[in-house]
Amino acid sequence: ENGEIIAKPRSSYNDEDRKSVQLNAKVKHIIICAINSRDFNRVLISMLVHEYEMFTMNENEDIKSMFTRF
């Protein structure tokens, strides 16, 4: 409704959801095996930096909740 994505509980996954999760896991494994550890670490650090830079306080969120989420 407001653009927020809500994760579907695993208990309500159907066959299509399970296949999608399994395919995603296989693809992640292939990517990890295809690159060397130096490149993997570089990508991981880049993703973490991006996530850190994009971190903001949500509307109607108090500081304690924000730091818990952080």
Coordinates of C-alpha atoms in Angstrom, one line a residue, residues 18-19 27 31-33 40 43:
R18 CA 9.8 -22.8 -2.4
K19 CA 11.1 -23.2 -6.0
V27 CA 22.3 -18.6 -7.9
I31 CA 28.1 -16.4 -7.9
I32 CA 30.0 -16.9 -4.7
C33 CA 31.9 -19.9 -6.2
F40 CA 33.7 -11.3 -2.9
V43 CA 31.5 -6.6 -3.2

